[in-house]
Amino acid sequence: MRDFSYLVARDPAGAVAALGEPGTMAIAGGTELLNWMRLGISAPARLVDIGRLPGQIELQGNRLKIGAGATLSDVGENAIVRQHARVLADACLKAASAQVRNRATLGGNILQKTRCAYFRSEAPLPWGCNKREPGSGCAARHGLNERHAILGWTDACVATMPSDPAVALSCLDAELEIIGSKGRRIIPITEFHFTQAEAVANGDDPAVTETQLEPDELIAAYYLPLRGQERSAYIKVRERESFEYALVSAAAALQLDGGVIRSARVALGSVAQKPWRLFRAETALAGKAPTREAVLPPIRAALAEARPLEHNAYKVEMAANAAMRAVLAAGGQA
Amino acid sequence: MSPDLSRRQFLEASAAAAAAASVPGTAAGRENATATNTSVDFLLNGERREVTVEPRVSLLDLLRERLSLTGTKKGCNEGGCGACTVLIDGKRMNACLVLAVQCAGREVVTIEGIAGPDGGLHPIQQAFIDNDAFQCGYCTPGQVVSAVACISEGHATDEATVREWMSGNICRCSAYPQITAAVLDARQRMERA
């Protein structure tokens, strides 16, 4: 790893000021960034440590505020989160390992990059990767793509974004507070990440532009709107029982009325480069009983637009089942 | 070879002598002073330490290469195996994913700090021995430190929970059943004490 200079930000304004200098990146838990630097994905000349930035978790009326500095352990074990946003707590505790969770922050977690093996290799790469070297091609497009996207991909890049908390936050319609040199803005998390197709539609490089975050910006906090009597659940399907990324995952949040779904929000993970909300299924689920027979058909219909690659067709059915299980788990909570 | 010279010191001295012999004018073992060197003040196994390091040095490399505390192991250097598990302010973390400079003002405990000041084994260490919880021993320091935290977190309740909460420590020799038993055994011993 090349050497770099290091400074500690005392407050958010100081962090933003430091990021204004080119070649500067922020480090919090370091559980992604240090690996990026060791693989040659990033090579900042300077790191500003934002580890002291706020990570408080507090109820503010009918919304839950979580500072971006909160660790996955903090969030997953917090009584307020477990009571009001169970899907987020579960997603945090199913992520990574205890050691990583004690370090990884919720702000950094949704900025993590794909686990695509072609991407995650040490430079110099013996194959094409448009993220690592724009224009070099995408080895996964017709390569070993069992773990790659079934939605939102383009020929330039077929990566997924593997964060568990992001799926829960999307399901809960969380908002992000972003701070930067141009000030403060609040955006829905559903608009924060881009699929490759969305990047193209925005006029950006589909392999390179993954989020809205500008180089001099930081995620400061999350705001979760709390809906009364909402139950939620997270399902993570993976080959190992623990300390493993998802093949597919699903987050569901329901409001029930006399045993029938009044409203539902469902998000899929690891099927695209952003959490994938099943908006059409959500509309169709209103008025249905939370049973397998009632829930699975609308979910399957919402996945009709999936475009599997050569080796990941299994994800379509697996994702539908995971979404159904998440809805049933949310519906069955006491 | 002198019994006071460690194997590591011998190898380093031999390499330095060879390098000095082949490149005239080179001072073997000279430290590179760069403009980015940073002073770090922290507690290590109960002792106050101050070191000057380049920011890119991981806590793991600081412990092993500079401070000769080689109990903490480098297994994957990417946070995936847990062999480098240490406690920072009482929480278990992978030392490979912590920069040394990020330890300023913190309390770090390594495997070398687990046994008692008189050298007496921690109940967890004794439980690992009594339950045959290691074969090659390479993952063991990380397992022991992780187990200390697992128990103090209150997660050593039953077999399934221990397996889940110790999942950040990989064992290639597959001593998992014995490690699990050792963690549960250790918790009971510590409660009785």
XYZ file of C-alpha atoms in Angstrom:
527
model
C 0.000 0.000 0.000
C 1.394 3.418 -0.851
C 2.003 5.652 2.125
C -0.418 8.461 2.846
C -0.788 11.304 5.303
C -3.343 10.973 8.067
C -5.443 13.413 10.018
C -8.341 13.120 12.423
C -11.492 15.158 11.839
C -12.772 16.767 15.006
C -16.247 17.422 13.651
C -18.311 17.015 10.470
C -17.323 20.445 9.129
C -13.658 19.578 9.538
C -14.179 16.289 7.738
C -15.900 17.993 4.803
C -13.131 20.595 4.607
C -10.482 17.877 4.538
C -12.305 15.993 1.788
C -12.190 19.151 -0.319
C -8.512 18.526 -1.022
C -8.070 16.184 -4.009
C -6.693 12.737 -3.236
C -8.354 12.627 0.189
C -10.642 9.818 1.309
C -12.476 9.292 4.575
C -11.787 6.329 6.859
C -14.107 5.193 9.638
C -14.009 1.471 10.477
C -11.662 0.760 7.595
C -13.155 -2.682 6.984
C -13.634 -1.940 3.281
C -11.190 0.893 2.581
C -8.062 -0.892 3.792
C -8.819 -3.845 1.518
C -9.454 -1.493 -1.417
C -6.042 0.048 -0.781
C -4.332 -3.350 -0.533
C -5.893 -4.558 -3.805
C -5.178 -1.386 -5.749
C -8.820 -0.312 -5.990
C -8.087 2.971 -4.181
C -4.832 4.832 -3.592
C -5.551 8.000 -1.642
C -2.717 10.371 -0.832
C -4.448 11.352 2.395
C -6.927 9.837 4.822
C -9.184 11.844 7.109
C -10.364 9.758 10.050
C -14.075 10.321 10.655
C -14.286 7.781 13.469
C -15.348 10.422 15.954
C -18.356 11.563 13.958
C -21.700 10.988 15.668
C -23.237 7.543 15.855
C -26.112 8.154 18.243
C -29.369 6.283 17.850
C -32.436 8.194 19.007
C -36.174 8.477 18.547
C -37.267 11.850 17.202
C -41.041 11.873 17.300
C -42.220 9.493 14.609
C -38.829 8.869 13.117
C -35.688 7.059 14.188
C -32.353 8.828 13.671
C -29.144 6.798 13.377
C -25.819 8.611 13.138
C -23.653 7.283 10.323
C -20.869 6.557 12.805
C -22.906 3.867 14.565
C -21.294 0.450 14.133
C -23.237 -2.563 12.880
C -22.942 -3.968 16.412
C -24.363 -0.744 17.866
C -27.307 -0.787 15.484
C -28.008 -4.507 15.660
C -28.079 -4.629 19.456
C -29.863 -1.344 20.073
C -33.190 -1.781 21.876
C -34.881 1.052 19.969
C -33.877 -0.371 16.605
C -34.902 -3.883 17.613
C -38.318 -2.659 18.653
C -39.107 -0.219 15.837
C -37.040 -1.453 12.870
C -36.371 -5.111 13.515
C -35.451 -5.800 9.883
C -32.523 -3.391 10.151
C -31.259 -4.925 13.407
C -31.437 -8.412 11.905
C -29.720 -7.308 8.703
C -26.868 -5.807 10.745
C -26.391 -8.908 12.914
C -26.474 -11.236 9.908
C -23.724 -9.253 8.238
C -20.030 -10.090 8.516
C -18.584 -11.333 11.818
C -18.572 -9.973 15.367
C -15.088 -8.563 14.868
C -16.039 -6.761 11.655
C -19.375 -5.557 13.087
C -17.553 -3.920 15.999
C -15.716 -1.758 13.521
C -17.871 -1.325 10.409
C -20.165 1.712 10.480
C -23.639 2.045 9.018
C -22.408 5.006 6.969
C -19.604 3.020 5.408
C -21.580 -0.176 4.998
C -23.871 1.088 2.224
C -20.807 2.356 0.363
C -19.251 -1.099 0.129
C -18.287 -2.372 -3.284
C -19.154 -5.543 -5.113
C -17.705 -8.938 -4.162
C -17.269 -9.855 -7.840
C -14.093 -11.953 -7.858
C -12.872 -10.377 -11.068
C -13.130 -6.952 -9.420
C -11.731 -7.973 -6.035
C -8.380 -9.135 -7.368
C -4.991 -7.632 -6.698
C -3.675 -5.334 -9.423
C -2.559 -5.896 -12.140
C -5.663 -7.729 -13.307
C -5.205 -10.496 -15.914
C -8.780 -9.949 -17.157
C -11.094 -7.096 -18.081
C -12.905 -5.157 -15.395
C -14.514 -1.881 -16.377
C -14.645 -0.778 -12.737
C -10.923 -1.273 -12.237
C -9.887 -0.080 -15.694
C -12.599 1.674 -17.714
C -12.839 0.251 -21.216
C -11.076 -3.030 -20.455
C -14.278 -5.071 -20.625
C -16.313 -7.132 -18.147
C -14.950 -10.626 -17.520
C -18.049 -11.576 -15.522
C -20.497 -10.747 -18.334
C -19.845 -14.108 -19.986
C -17.656 -15.599 -17.286
C -18.289 -17.154 -13.879
C -21.357 -15.079 -13.034
C -23.261 -17.265 -10.560
C -23.168 -14.497 -7.950
C -23.915 -11.563 -10.235
C -26.919 -9.429 -11.123
C -30.253 -10.455 -12.585
C -31.577 -6.884 -12.718
C -30.295 -3.488 -13.768
C -27.075 -4.745 -15.367
C -25.561 -3.705 -18.683
C -22.969 -5.362 -20.899
C -20.392 -3.091 -19.281
C -20.881 -4.432 -15.753
C -23.003 -7.105 -14.060
C -22.027 -6.500 -10.434
C -24.300 -6.578 -7.393
C -23.982 -4.547 -4.195
C -23.828 -6.936 -1.229
C -24.832 -4.808 1.775
C -27.486 -6.327 4.068
C -28.318 -3.127 5.987
C -28.926 -1.299 2.682
C -31.702 -3.766 1.816
C -33.393 -3.190 5.171
C -33.009 0.588 4.867
C -34.522 0.498 1.377
C -37.444 -1.582 2.607
C -38.050 0.959 5.378
C -37.881 3.939 2.979
C -35.049 5.431 5.004
C -33.623 8.818 4.130
C -29.968 9.788 4.161
C -28.556 13.076 5.350
C -25.540 13.925 3.212
C -23.150 16.770 4.003
C -20.592 18.316 1.665
C -18.962 21.500 0.547
C -22.238 22.585 -1.081
C -24.161 22.048 2.129
C -26.610 19.503 3.418
C -29.165 17.420 1.529
C -31.645 14.686 2.394
C -32.446 11.987 -0.148
C -34.311 8.677 -0.076
C -32.004 5.671 0.076
C -33.930 4.205 -2.854
C -32.341 6.932 -4.997
C -28.856 6.755 -3.489
C -27.461 3.722 -5.306
C -27.507 3.363 -9.086
C -27.819 0.214 -11.121
C -25.641 0.132 -14.192
C -28.688 0.909 -16.346
C -29.595 3.900 -14.179
C -26.065 5.242 -14.492
C -26.307 5.032 -18.277
C -29.665 6.853 -18.165
C -27.955 9.596 -16.125
C -25.166 9.896 -18.687
C -22.581 8.301 -16.376
C -20.181 5.387 -16.855
C -22.239 2.346 -15.781
C -19.231 0.533 -14.353
C -17.867 3.497 -12.421
C -20.796 5.493 -11.017
C -22.373 3.489 -8.193
C -23.886 6.095 -5.862
C -24.870 9.734 -5.680
C -22.043 10.570 -3.282
C -19.628 13.230 -4.518
C -15.924 12.961 -3.539
C -16.245 15.747 -0.972
C -19.443 14.402 0.611
C -20.153 12.275 3.672
C -23.178 10.401 4.888
C -24.027 12.014 8.218
C -27.149 10.178 9.379
C -30.118 8.007 8.497
C -33.749 8.824 9.230
C -36.244 5.973 9.393
C -39.909 7.012 9.267
C -41.798 4.938 11.791
C -45.184 3.588 10.779
C -47.424 2.443 13.543
C -47.669 -1.271 14.246
C -45.243 -2.246 11.514
C -43.617 -5.668 11.595
C -40.535 -6.464 9.610
C -38.128 -9.309 8.887
C -34.899 -10.037 7.017
C -34.145 -13.292 5.205
C -30.572 -13.982 4.087
C -29.965 -16.994 1.844
C -26.384 -18.147 1.746
C -24.209 -21.235 1.366
C -22.708 -20.973 4.849
C -24.733 -20.358 7.959
C -22.656 -17.387 9.088
C -19.955 -14.936 8.038
C -20.894 -15.178 4.407
C -22.429 -12.884 1.827
C -25.930 -13.557 0.548
C -26.759 -15.367 -2.657
C -30.011 -13.429 -2.399
C -31.683 -11.675 0.511
C -35.031 -10.066 1.204
C -36.429 -7.492 3.608
C -40.156 -7.067 4.229
C -42.146 -4.613 6.349
C -45.893 -5.074 6.810
C -48.822 -3.346 8.371
C -51.594 -5.830 9.108
C -55.289 -5.194 9.565
C -57.347 -8.032 10.996
C -54.923 -10.647 9.731
C -54.752 -9.149 6.224
C -51.908 -7.106 4.737
C -52.818 -3.415 4.729
C -49.503 -2.302 3.260
C -46.267 -4.044 2.376
C -42.771 -2.977 1.413
C -40.405 -5.597 0.032
C -36.776 -5.199 -1.038
C -34.376 -7.749 -2.540
C -30.633 -7.834 -1.979
C -27.788 -9.183 -4.096
C -29.865 -9.211 -7.286
C -28.668 -5.820 -8.554
C -26.237 -3.017 -7.779
C -28.846 -1.535 -5.447
C -31.518 -2.971 -3.163
C -34.409 -3.833 -5.476
C -37.849 -2.758 -4.276
C -40.697 -4.904 -5.617
C -43.041 -1.937 -6.045
C -45.565 -3.773 -8.249
C -45.755 -6.664 -5.785
C -46.220 -4.233 -2.898
C -49.329 -2.803 -4.551
C -50.693 -6.271 -5.303
C -50.117 -7.527 -1.752
C -52.476 -4.976 -0.200
C -55.588 -6.825 0.957
C -53.978 -10.255 0.741
C -53.512 -12.687 3.585
C -49.883 -13.333 4.532
C -49.885 -16.868 3.186
C -47.652 -18.586 0.662
C -50.494 -19.030 -1.843
C -51.490 -15.372 -1.753
C -48.051 -13.822 -1.573
C -45.888 -15.782 -4.000
C -47.730 -15.040 -7.300
C -47.487 -11.221 -7.071
C -43.823 -11.511 -6.121
C -43.101 -13.839 -9.031
C -44.921 -11.442 -11.375
C -42.787 -8.564 -10.158
C -39.673 -10.583 -11.032
C -40.826 -11.315 -14.595
C -38.538 -8.496 -15.728
C -35.458 -10.257 -14.341
C -32.705 -10.899 -16.900
C -30.544 -13.774 -15.670
C -27.014 -14.338 -16.924
C -25.638 -17.679 -18.091
C -25.081 -19.053 -14.573
C -27.465 -17.248 -12.229
C -30.975 -18.147 -13.358
C -31.436 -19.847 -9.989
C -31.514 -16.402 -8.377
C -34.926 -15.550 -9.857
C -36.800 -18.353 -8.061
C -34.585 -18.108 -5.004
C -35.251 -14.366 -4.711
C -39.000 -14.879 -5.090
C -38.955 -17.476 -2.326
C -36.810 -15.288 -0.095
C -39.205 -12.375 -0.548
C -42.153 -14.595 0.253
C -40.429 -15.936 3.360
C -39.633 -12.395 4.494
C -43.277 -11.368 4.104
C -44.470 -14.442 5.989
C -41.893 -13.947 8.727
C -42.930 -10.323 9.134
C -46.588 -11.311 9.130
C -46.114 -14.022 11.697
C -44.457 -11.943 14.358
C -46.396 -11.653 17.581
C 23.586 -19.677 18.379
C 23.130 -17.710 21.563
C 20.078 -18.871 23.533
C 19.213 -15.206 24.116
C 18.856 -14.518 20.402
C 15.382 -15.223 19.050
C 14.993 -16.945 15.692
C 13.495 -13.766 14.283
C 16.442 -11.669 15.461
C 18.904 -14.131 13.965
C 17.215 -14.083 10.561
C 16.987 -10.293 10.573
C 20.638 -9.924 11.529
C 21.731 -12.348 8.808
C 19.698 -10.585 6.138
C 20.954 -7.179 7.211
C 24.552 -8.360 7.193
C 24.121 -9.806 3.701
C 22.503 -6.585 2.451
C 25.210 -4.425 4.000
C 27.890 -6.600 2.489
C 26.416 -6.340 -1.020
C 25.651 -2.605 -1.084
C 28.615 -0.564 0.108
C 27.744 2.371 2.316
C 24.319 1.119 3.358
C 23.556 1.196 7.060
C 21.685 -2.043 7.703
C 18.401 -1.599 9.581
C 18.210 2.160 9.093
C 14.631 3.434 9.553
C 13.130 5.511 6.780
C 11.966 8.765 8.294
C 9.153 10.184 6.225
C 7.176 13.351 6.601
C 4.050 11.350 7.421
C 5.385 9.490 10.446
C 2.921 9.871 13.266
C 3.323 9.423 16.987
C 0.767 7.110 18.627
C 0.170 6.927 22.363
C -1.850 3.969 23.623
C -2.204 1.290 26.312
C -0.995 -2.167 25.333
C -1.667 -5.067 27.690
C -1.843 -2.628 30.540
C 1.357 -0.764 29.691
C 1.573 2.720 28.261
C 3.283 2.719 24.862
C 4.359 5.403 22.452
C 5.449 4.512 18.928
C 6.142 6.489 15.772
C 4.738 4.862 12.649
C 3.801 5.526 9.063
C 0.017 5.814 8.820
C -0.186 2.801 6.483
C 1.067 0.390 9.174
C -1.704 -1.863 10.424
C -2.055 -2.595 14.136
C -1.286 -6.203 13.233
C 2.030 -5.329 11.607
C 2.893 -2.966 14.454
C 2.348 -5.738 17.000
C 4.234 -8.415 15.094
C 6.998 -6.541 13.280
C 7.798 -3.629 15.566
C 6.789 -4.783 19.017
C 7.701 -8.463 18.589
C 4.315 -9.560 19.920
C 3.915 -12.404 17.491
C 1.081 -14.169 19.312
C -1.432 -12.317 17.126
C -1.350 -14.067 13.751
C -1.673 -12.864 10.174
C -3.959 -15.368 8.450
C -5.638 -13.523 5.577
C -4.828 -9.846 6.169
C -8.299 -8.918 4.953
C -10.609 -9.424 7.919
C -11.881 -12.805 6.815
C -10.288 -15.296 9.230
C -10.078 -13.753 12.703
C -6.562 -15.052 13.427
C -5.566 -11.459 14.213
C -8.349 -10.840 16.740
C -7.433 -8.374 19.495
C -9.468 -6.395 22.014
C -9.658 -2.627 21.564
C -11.416 -0.884 24.437
C -12.801 -4.297 25.347
C -14.294 -5.035 21.903
C -12.977 -7.725 19.637
C -11.650 -6.507 16.284
C -9.408 -7.722 13.479
C -6.033 -6.025 13.929
C -5.392 -6.277 10.181
C -8.220 -3.816 9.565
C -7.120 -1.270 12.162
C -4.395 1.256 11.403
C -1.861 1.615 14.196
C -2.500 5.354 14.183
C -6.162 4.696 14.949
C -5.204 3.223 18.351
C -4.305 6.597 19.835
C -5.754 6.860 23.322
C -7.187 3.354 23.218
C -6.615 0.244 25.277
C -5.369 -2.711 23.263
C -5.212 -6.251 24.633
C -3.519 -9.062 22.705
C -3.191 -12.780 23.414
C -0.030 -11.973 25.347
C -2.179 -9.999 27.772
C -4.726 -12.715 28.478
C -2.789 -14.779 30.991
C -2.426 -13.432 34.516
C 0.457 -11.142 35.518
C 2.103 -14.085 37.255
C 1.769 -16.150 34.059
C -1.196 -18.127 35.357
C -3.497 -19.262 32.572
C -6.828 -17.533 32.028
C -9.768 -19.924 32.564
C -10.422 -19.731 28.821
C -6.881 -20.845 28.054
C -7.179 -23.714 30.523
C -10.537 -24.686 29.011
C -8.971 -24.769 25.527
C -6.328 -27.182 26.814
C -8.791 -29.335 28.736
C -11.187 -29.546 25.762
C -8.504 -30.312 23.145
C -9.517 -27.144 21.310
C -6.489 -26.735 19.054
C -4.408 -28.861 16.651
C -1.876 -26.760 14.729
C -2.547 -23.844 17.053
C -2.390 -21.108 14.421
C -5.965 -19.861 14.842
C -5.830 -20.381 18.592
C -4.660 -16.970 19.810
C -7.445 -15.349 17.796
C -9.949 -17.929 19.064
C -8.985 -17.302 22.689
C -9.191 -13.514 22.459
C -12.450 -13.780 20.532
C -13.790 -16.172 23.185
C -12.934 -13.704 25.953
C -15.153 -11.152 24.229
C -17.825 -13.666 23.267
C -18.265 -14.554 26.934
C -18.134 -10.977 28.206
C -20.721 -10.002 25.567
C -23.052 -12.623 27.030
C -23.113 -14.716 23.857
C -21.734 -17.972 25.290
C -25.174 -19.303 26.139
C -25.550 -22.523 24.176
C -23.827 -24.445 21.406
C -25.687 -22.867 18.465
C -25.208 -19.360 19.827
C -21.503 -19.917 20.464
C -21.043 -21.243 16.925
C -22.785 -18.164 15.519
C -20.904 -15.652 17.676
C -17.521 -17.317 17.145
C -18.057 -17.533 13.366
C -15.506 -14.775 12.777
C -12.703 -17.189 13.694
C -11.843 -19.801 11.078
C -10.092 -23.064 11.997
C -8.551 -24.988 9.097
C -7.957 -27.991 11.363
C -11.689 -27.950 12.070
C -11.475 -28.038 15.863
C -14.848 -26.276 15.964
C -16.668 -28.803 18.187
C -13.844 -28.682 20.724
C -13.557 -24.894 20.554
C -17.307 -24.588 21.099
C -17.109 -26.910 24.091
C -14.166 -24.945 25.474
C -16.020 -21.636 25.269
C -19.069 -23.039 27.062
C -16.839 -24.748 29.625
C -14.883 -21.539 30.205
C -18.024 -19.533 30.790
C -19.163 -21.970 33.453
C -15.763 -21.918 35.148
C -15.731 -18.138 35.180
C -19.210 -18.027 36.670
C -18.248 -20.447 39.425
C -15.097 -18.476 40.280
